[in-house]
Amino acid sequence: MNPELQSRLRKELEGERASVIDELHSYGADPYSGKVDRIAGIDEGFADAAQATAERAEILSFVEKARERLVAVDNALSKMDAGTYGVCEVCGRPIPEARMEARPMSTRCVEHA
Ligand SMILES: [Zn+2]
C-alpha cells in the first residue's frame, strides 16, 4: 500500500481508537476486559427497576459493539506494524486502496468479504 495513504489511515484509526476508548470509559466499561463496573447514569438515577434493566441491556449492547470496534481497530493497527495491512486474509492479494480508504478496518477483498 502506498505509504502516504497508510499513514493517513493510521491517523484515522488511532483517532477512532481514542474515541472508542473514551466511549467505553463513559459507559463505565473497561475497554480490554468484559467487566463493566457501573453503568454511568443508570445505576444511580432510576427509581423504576424494570426501566433500569432495559436501559442497562441497551448500554451493554453499545459496550459490546464498541469493544468489537476496538478489536478491529487494534487488529488493523497491528497489521500496519507487521506490514500486512491491506492484504486480504483469504487470498493474500492486496485489497484495492479505494476499499481500504472507505473501510480502513477491512481485512478481506471484496470477493472474500
Ligand atoms: Zn481475497
Coordinates of C-alpha atoms in Angstrom, one line a residue, residues 29-82:
A29 CA -16.6 -0.1 30.9
D30 CA -13.0 -1.3 30.9
P31 CA -12.0 -1.3 27.2
Y32 CA -10.0 -4.5 27.5
S33 CA -12.0 -6.7 29.7
G34 CA -15.5 -8.0 29.9
K35 CA -16.0 -6.0 33.0
V36 CA -18.5 -3.2 33.4
D37 CA -18.2 -1.6 36.9
R38 CA -21.2 0.6 36.9
I39 CA -23.3 1.9 34.1
A40 CA -22.8 5.6 34.3
G41 CA -26.1 7.5 34.9
I42 CA -28.2 4.3 35.1
D43 CA -27.4 2.6 38.4
E44 CA -27.9 5.9 40.1
G45 CA -30.9 7.7 38.8
F46 CA -33.6 5.1 38.1
A47 CA -36.4 4.5 40.6
D48 CA -38.0 2.1 38.2
A49 CA -36.1 -1.2 38.2
A50 CA -37.6 -2.5 35.0
Q51 CA -36.7 0.6 33.2
A52 CA -33.2 0.5 34.6
T53 CA -32.8 -3.1 33.4
A54 CA -33.9 -2.2 29.9
E55 CA -31.5 0.8 29.8
R56 CA -28.7 -1.4 31.1
A57 CA -29.3 -4.0 28.4
E58 CA -29.2 -1.3 25.7
I59 CA -26.0 0.1 27.1
L60 CA -24.4 -3.3 27.4
S61 CA -25.1 -3.9 23.7
F62 CA -23.4 -0.5 22.9
V63 CA -20.5 -1.5 25.0
E64 CA -20.2 -4.8 23.2
K65 CA -20.3 -3.1 19.8
A66 CA -17.7 -0.6 20.9
R67 CA -15.4 -3.4 22.1
E68 CA -15.8 -5.2 18.8
R69 CA -14.8 -2.0 17.0
L70 CA -11.8 -1.6 19.3
V71 CA -10.6 -5.1 18.5
A72 CA -11.0 -4.4 14.7
V73 CA -9.1 -1.1 15.1
D74 CA -6.3 -2.8 17.1
N75 CA -6.1 -5.6 14.6
A76 CA -5.7 -3.1 11.7
L77 CA -3.0 -1.2 13.6
S78 CA -1.1 -4.3 14.3
K79 CA -1.3 -5.3 10.7
M80 CA 0.3 -2.0 9.8
D81 CA 3.1 -2.7 12.2
A82 CA 3.5 -6.2 10.8

